[in-house]
Amino acid sequence: MTARTVSLLLPTRDGEFLAHYSKTGLAELNFPSRPKPGVTPEKSAPSAEIAHWHQLTADAVNAILSGKSPAEFPPFDLSVGSDFQRAVWQAMLQIPFARTRTYTEIAKAIGHPEALRSVGAACGANPIPVLIPCHRVVAAKGKLGGFSGGLDWKRKLLGREGSQLELGNCS
DNA sequence: AATCGTCGTTCTT
DNA sequence: AAGAACGACGATT
């Protein structure tokens, strides 16, 4: 029995994202090219509370896409994740705007210095990309690592934030 | 370039 | 319930 969620379109200059809200907050955010299969977006928010959350989500997403630090986030519903995954996602939220961390640094930050590979898996399982900035997690030696939404998005997001990418120049 | 260590999650018995 | 396989990694050979 899956928890009921409300899905709303989120137009940006880079296409229409799709945001999913549970009873307690934003539960999932999809990139334009990867809508969650089998869901049809609502025409409008069914409650003032969700309308407010959606406004906050839209503002935050648009801010980041414009290279600006987001002012405010909606509440997140991260109840789907395991303890380990939530710890990783929380750690990613601590990464300052326009900065990056390596998978190893995140692993150390949550007290599992050896579990860096699992950290990568948890990044891929992040239900709210862009706002939970999985794009700011990069591999060691300036390598980009991977990205669930496609590496082009990771580059675009980091570029918009003005992060310095030292790619490929480390042979 | 190929291999190995490492560990949480997911898929198979 | 238990074990094997699989990674958005990193270090070594």
mmCIF file of C-alpha atoms (C1' of nucleotides) in Angstrom:
data_model
loop_
_atom_site.group_PDB
_atom_site.id
_atom_site.type_symbol
_atom_site.label_atom_id
_atom_site.label_comp_id
_atom_site.label_asym_id
_atom_site.label_seq_id
_atom_site.Cartn_x
_atom_site.Cartn_y
_atom_site.Cartn_z
ATOM 1 C CA MET A 1 0.000 0.000 0.000
ATOM 2 C CA THR A 2 1.803 3.011 -1.193
ATOM 3 C CA ALA A 3 1.384 6.377 0.404
ATOM 4 C CA ARG A 4 -0.651 8.726 -1.726
ATOM 5 C CA THR A 5 1.277 11.584 -3.251
ATOM 6 C CA VAL A 6 0.367 14.696 -5.190
ATOM 7 C CA SER A 7 2.334 15.381 -8.365
ATOM 8 C CA LEU A 8 2.756 18.861 -9.786
ATOM 9 C CA LEU A 9 4.576 20.150 -12.834
ATOM 10 C CA LEU A 10 7.415 22.543 -12.200
ATOM 11 C CA PRO A 11 8.331 24.582 -15.279
ATOM 12 C CA THR A 12 11.839 25.970 -15.526
ATOM 13 C CA ARG A 13 13.983 27.417 -18.275
ATOM 14 C CA ASP A 14 15.426 23.915 -18.635
ATOM 15 C CA GLY A 15 12.145 22.072 -19.006
ATOM 16 C CA GLU A 16 9.348 20.821 -16.796
ATOM 17 C CA PHE A 17 10.383 19.057 -13.643
ATOM 18 C CA LEU A 18 7.848 16.957 -11.765
ATOM 19 C CA ALA A 19 7.491 17.332 -8.000
ATOM 20 C CA HIS A 20 5.766 14.800 -5.748
ATOM 21 C CA TYR A 21 4.376 15.753 -2.331
ATOM 22 C CA SER A 22 3.379 13.468 0.496
ATOM 23 C CA LYS A 23 1.515 14.349 3.655
ATOM 24 C CA THR A 24 4.677 15.716 5.199
ATOM 25 C CA GLY A 25 6.490 17.453 2.411
ATOM 26 C CA LEU A 26 8.373 17.160 -0.861
ATOM 27 C CA ALA A 27 9.053 13.479 -1.383
ATOM 28 C CA GLU A 28 10.500 13.293 -4.881
ATOM 29 C CA LEU A 29 11.660 15.498 -7.718
ATOM 30 C CA ASN A 30 12.113 14.280 -11.317
ATOM 31 C CA PHE A 31 14.194 15.757 -14.102
ATOM 32 C CA PRO A 32 12.265 16.820 -17.203
ATOM 33 C CA SER A 33 13.452 13.891 -19.274
ATOM 34 C CA ARG A 34 12.768 11.344 -16.552
ATOM 35 C CA PRO A 35 9.223 11.658 -15.259
ATOM 36 C CA LYS A 36 8.145 9.080 -12.753
ATOM 37 C CA PRO A 37 6.354 6.418 -14.766
ATOM 38 C CA GLY A 38 2.649 5.960 -14.280
ATOM 39 C CA VAL A 39 1.775 9.281 -12.676
ATOM 40 C CA THR A 40 -0.348 12.050 -14.107
ATOM 41 C CA PRO A 41 0.314 15.522 -12.713
ATOM 42 C CA GLU A 42 -2.526 17.378 -11.019
ATOM 43 C CA LYS A 43 -3.841 20.522 -12.635
ATOM 44 C CA SER A 44 -3.387 22.471 -9.438
ATOM 45 C CA ALA A 45 -2.406 21.935 -5.832
ATOM 46 C CA PRO A 46 -5.260 20.352 -3.827
ATOM 47 C CA SER A 47 -4.443 22.314 -0.695
ATOM 48 C CA ALA A 48 -3.014 25.660 0.300
ATOM 49 C CA GLU A 49 -0.260 23.907 2.187
ATOM 50 C CA ILE A 50 0.913 21.967 -0.836
ATOM 51 C CA ALA A 51 0.590 25.056 -2.993
ATOM 52 C CA HIS A 52 2.919 26.811 -0.600
ATOM 53 C CA TRP A 53 5.401 23.938 -0.605
ATOM 54 C CA HIS A 54 5.328 23.865 -4.374
ATOM 55 C CA GLN A 55 6.036 27.575 -4.529
ATOM 56 C CA LEU A 56 9.058 27.084 -2.287
ATOM 57 C CA THR A 57 10.237 24.150 -4.388
ATOM 58 C CA ALA A 58 9.824 26.061 -7.627
ATOM 59 C CA ASP A 59 11.650 29.103 -6.270
ATOM 60 C CA ALA A 60 14.510 26.979 -4.957
ATOM 61 C CA VAL A 61 14.904 24.972 -8.167
ATOM 62 C CA ASN A 62 14.783 28.077 -10.333
ATOM 63 C CA ALA A 63 17.284 29.820 -8.094
ATOM 64 C CA ILE A 64 19.816 27.025 -8.437
ATOM 65 C CA LEU A 65 19.278 26.799 -12.182
ATOM 66 C CA SER A 66 20.015 30.510 -12.335
ATOM 67 C CA GLY A 67 23.182 30.155 -10.330
ATOM 68 C CA LYS A 68 21.761 31.680 -7.186
ATOM 69 C CA SER A 69 21.726 30.261 -3.699
ATOM 70 C CA PRO A 70 18.180 29.156 -2.813
ATOM 71 C CA ALA A 71 16.490 31.168 -0.071
ATOM 72 C CA GLU A 72 14.192 28.586 1.462
ATOM 73 C CA PHE A 73 13.327 24.904 1.083
ATOM 74 C CA PRO A 74 10.002 23.165 1.504
ATOM 75 C CA PRO A 75 9.917 20.419 4.144
ATOM 76 C CA PHE A 76 11.316 17.132 2.838
ATOM 77 C CA ASP A 77 9.748 13.719 3.307
ATOM 78 C CA LEU A 78 12.716 11.378 3.425
ATOM 79 C CA SER A 79 10.879 8.544 5.114
ATOM 80 C CA VAL A 80 11.505 6.227 2.185
ATOM 81 C CA GLY A 81 15.217 6.054 2.820
ATOM 82 C CA SER A 82 17.223 3.840 5.148
ATOM 83 C CA ASP A 83 19.093 5.350 8.072
ATOM 84 C CA PHE A 84 22.294 5.206 6.097
ATOM 85 C CA GLN A 85 20.758 6.909 3.080
ATOM 86 C CA ARG A 86 19.236 9.650 5.183
ATOM 87 C CA ALA A 87 22.614 10.279 6.796
ATOM 88 C CA VAL A 88 24.184 10.679 3.363
ATOM 89 C CA TRP A 89 21.414 12.991 2.158
ATOM 90 C CA GLN A 90 21.714 15.108 5.305
ATOM 91 C CA ALA A 91 25.448 15.352 4.745
ATOM 92 C CA MET A 92 24.874 16.530 1.190
ATOM 93 C CA LEU A 93 22.604 19.281 2.480
ATOM 94 C CA GLN A 94 25.568 20.607 4.459
ATOM 95 C CA ILE A 95 27.590 21.233 1.325
ATOM 96 C CA PRO A 96 27.645 25.000 0.763
ATOM 97 C CA PHE A 97 26.356 26.419 -2.497
ATOM 98 C CA ALA A 98 28.881 26.268 -5.325
ATOM 99 C CA ARG A 99 31.179 23.975 -3.358
ATOM 100 C CA THR A 100 31.852 20.302 -3.875
ATOM 101 C CA ARG A 101 32.743 17.325 -1.723
ATOM 102 C CA THR A 102 34.189 13.964 -2.660
ATOM 103 C CA TYR A 103 32.490 10.657 -1.970
ATOM 104 C CA THR A 104 35.208 9.979 0.569
ATOM 105 C CA GLU A 105 34.557 13.223 2.426
ATOM 106 C CA ILE A 106 30.868 12.418 2.707
ATOM 107 C CA ALA A 107 31.698 8.927 3.934
ATOM 108 C CA LYS A 108 33.921 10.348 6.653
ATOM 109 C CA ALA A 109 31.356 12.979 7.575
ATOM 110 C CA ILE A 110 28.764 10.349 8.427
ATOM 111 C CA GLY A 111 31.217 8.196 10.331
ATOM 112 C CA HIS A 112 31.601 5.417 7.755
ATOM 113 C CA PRO A 113 34.978 6.233 6.257
ATOM 114 C CA GLU A 114 35.228 2.859 4.549
ATOM 115 C CA ALA A 115 31.764 2.882 3.028
ATOM 116 C CA LEU A 116 32.506 5.364 0.292
ATOM 117 C CA ARG A 117 31.193 3.075 -2.354
ATOM 118 C CA SER A 118 27.903 2.760 -0.547
ATOM 119 C CA VAL A 119 27.820 6.545 -0.380
ATOM 120 C CA GLY A 120 27.794 6.585 -4.154
ATOM 121 C CA ALA A 121 24.833 4.232 -4.150
ATOM 122 C CA ALA A 122 23.000 6.453 -1.676
ATOM 123 C CA CYS A 123 23.614 9.477 -3.895
ATOM 124 C CA GLY A 124 21.996 7.641 -6.765
ATOM 125 C CA ALA A 125 19.023 6.866 -4.544
ATOM 126 C CA ASN A 126 18.510 10.520 -3.649
ATOM 127 C CA PRO A 127 14.815 11.213 -4.371
ATOM 128 C CA ILE A 128 15.207 15.003 -4.485
ATOM 129 C CA PRO A 129 18.096 15.921 -6.797
ATOM 130 C CA VAL A 130 19.030 19.583 -7.254
ATOM 131 C CA LEU A 131 17.662 20.581 -3.828
ATOM 132 C CA ILE A 132 19.546 17.790 -2.118
ATOM 133 C CA PRO A 133 22.696 18.628 -4.024
ATOM 134 C CA CYS A 134 23.954 15.254 -5.132
ATOM 135 C CA HIS A 135 25.537 17.067 -8.087
ATOM 136 C CA ARG A 136 28.053 18.591 -5.662
ATOM 137 C CA VAL A 137 29.463 15.181 -4.823
ATOM 138 C CA VAL A 138 32.355 14.340 -7.095
ATOM 139 C CA ALA A 139 34.961 11.619 -7.290
ATOM 140 C CA ALA A 140 38.538 11.993 -6.119
ATOM 141 C CA LYS A 141 41.242 13.571 -8.265
ATOM 142 C CA GLY A 142 38.811 16.000 -9.840
ATOM 143 C CA LYS A 143 36.944 13.286 -11.693
ATOM 144 C CA LEU A 144 33.253 13.926 -12.140
ATOM 145 C CA GLY A 145 31.828 10.607 -11.018
ATOM 146 C CA GLY A 146 28.351 9.663 -12.146
ATOM 147 C CA PHE A 147 24.867 11.107 -11.994
ATOM 148 C CA SER A 148 21.465 9.481 -12.014
ATOM 149 C CA GLY A 149 19.903 12.258 -14.079
ATOM 150 C CA GLY A 150 22.659 12.062 -16.685
ATOM 151 C CA LEU A 151 26.130 13.521 -16.530
ATOM 152 C CA ASP A 152 25.109 16.434 -18.724
ATOM 153 C CA TRP A 153 22.883 17.632 -15.911
ATOM 154 C CA LYS A 154 25.664 17.303 -13.370
ATOM 155 C CA ARG A 155 27.937 19.451 -15.511
ATOM 156 C CA LYS A 156 25.193 21.972 -16.163
ATOM 157 C CA LEU A 157 24.313 22.338 -12.480
ATOM 158 C CA LEU A 158 27.911 22.706 -11.382
ATOM 159 C CA GLY A 159 28.509 25.154 -14.200
ATOM 160 C CA ARG A 160 25.510 27.273 -13.273
ATOM 161 C CA GLU A 161 26.690 27.364 -9.666
ATOM 162 C CA GLY A 162 30.077 28.472 -10.847
ATOM 163 C CA SER A 163 31.960 25.575 -9.301
ATOM 164 C CA GLN A 164 35.477 25.113 -10.507
ATOM 165 C CA LEU A 165 35.757 21.832 -12.314
ATOM 166 C CA GLU A 166 39.207 20.483 -12.875
ATOM 167 C CA LEU A 167 38.396 17.688 -15.234
ATOM 168 C CA GLY A 168 40.659 15.394 -17.080
ATOM 169 C CA ASN A 169 43.775 17.459 -16.411
ATOM 170 C CA CYS A 170 45.271 15.047 -13.998
ATOM 171 C CA SER A 171 47.111 12.527 -16.115
ATOM 172 C "C1'" DA B 1 44.181 -1.246 -17.827
ATOM 173 C "C1'" DA B 2 43.177 -4.728 -14.623
ATOM 174 C "C1'" DT B 3 42.431 -6.168 -9.769
ATOM 175 C "C1'" DC B 4 41.188 -5.819 -5.148
ATOM 176 C "C1'" DG B 5 39.227 -3.871 -0.808
ATOM 177 C "C1'" DT B 6 35.106 -2.276 1.120
ATOM 178 C "C1'" DC B 7 30.057 -2.127 2.552
ATOM 179 C "C1'" DG B 8 24.957 -0.897 2.149
ATOM 180 C "C1'" DT B 9 21.278 -2.307 -0.948
ATOM 181 C "C1'" DT B 10 18.914 -5.370 -3.917
ATOM 182 C "C1'" DC B 11 18.126 -9.607 -6.015
ATOM 183 C "C1'" DT B 12 18.142 -14.778 -5.554
ATOM 184 C "C1'" DT B 13 17.750 -18.825 -3.552
ATOM 185 C "C1'" DA C 1 16.639 -15.956 6.378
ATOM 186 C "C1'" DA C 2 21.019 -16.248 4.242
ATOM 187 C "C1'" DG C 3 24.094 -15.530 0.463
ATOM 188 C "C1'" DA C 4 25.520 -13.572 -3.923
ATOM 189 C "C1'" DA C 5 25.743 -9.855 -6.945
ATOM 190 C "C1'" DC C 6 26.113 -5.084 -7.805
ATOM 191 C "C1'" DG C 7 27.652 -0.195 -7.730
ATOM 192 C "C1'" DA C 8 27.600 7.656 -9.132
ATOM 193 C "C1'" DC C 9 34.615 4.761 -5.336
ATOM 194 C "C1'" DG C 10 39.601 4.651 -4.397
ATOM 195 C "C1'" DA C 11 44.098 2.643 -3.905
ATOM 196 C "C1'" DT C 12 47.418 -0.608 -5.772
ATOM 197 C "C1'" DT C 13 49.805 -3.162 -9.145
#
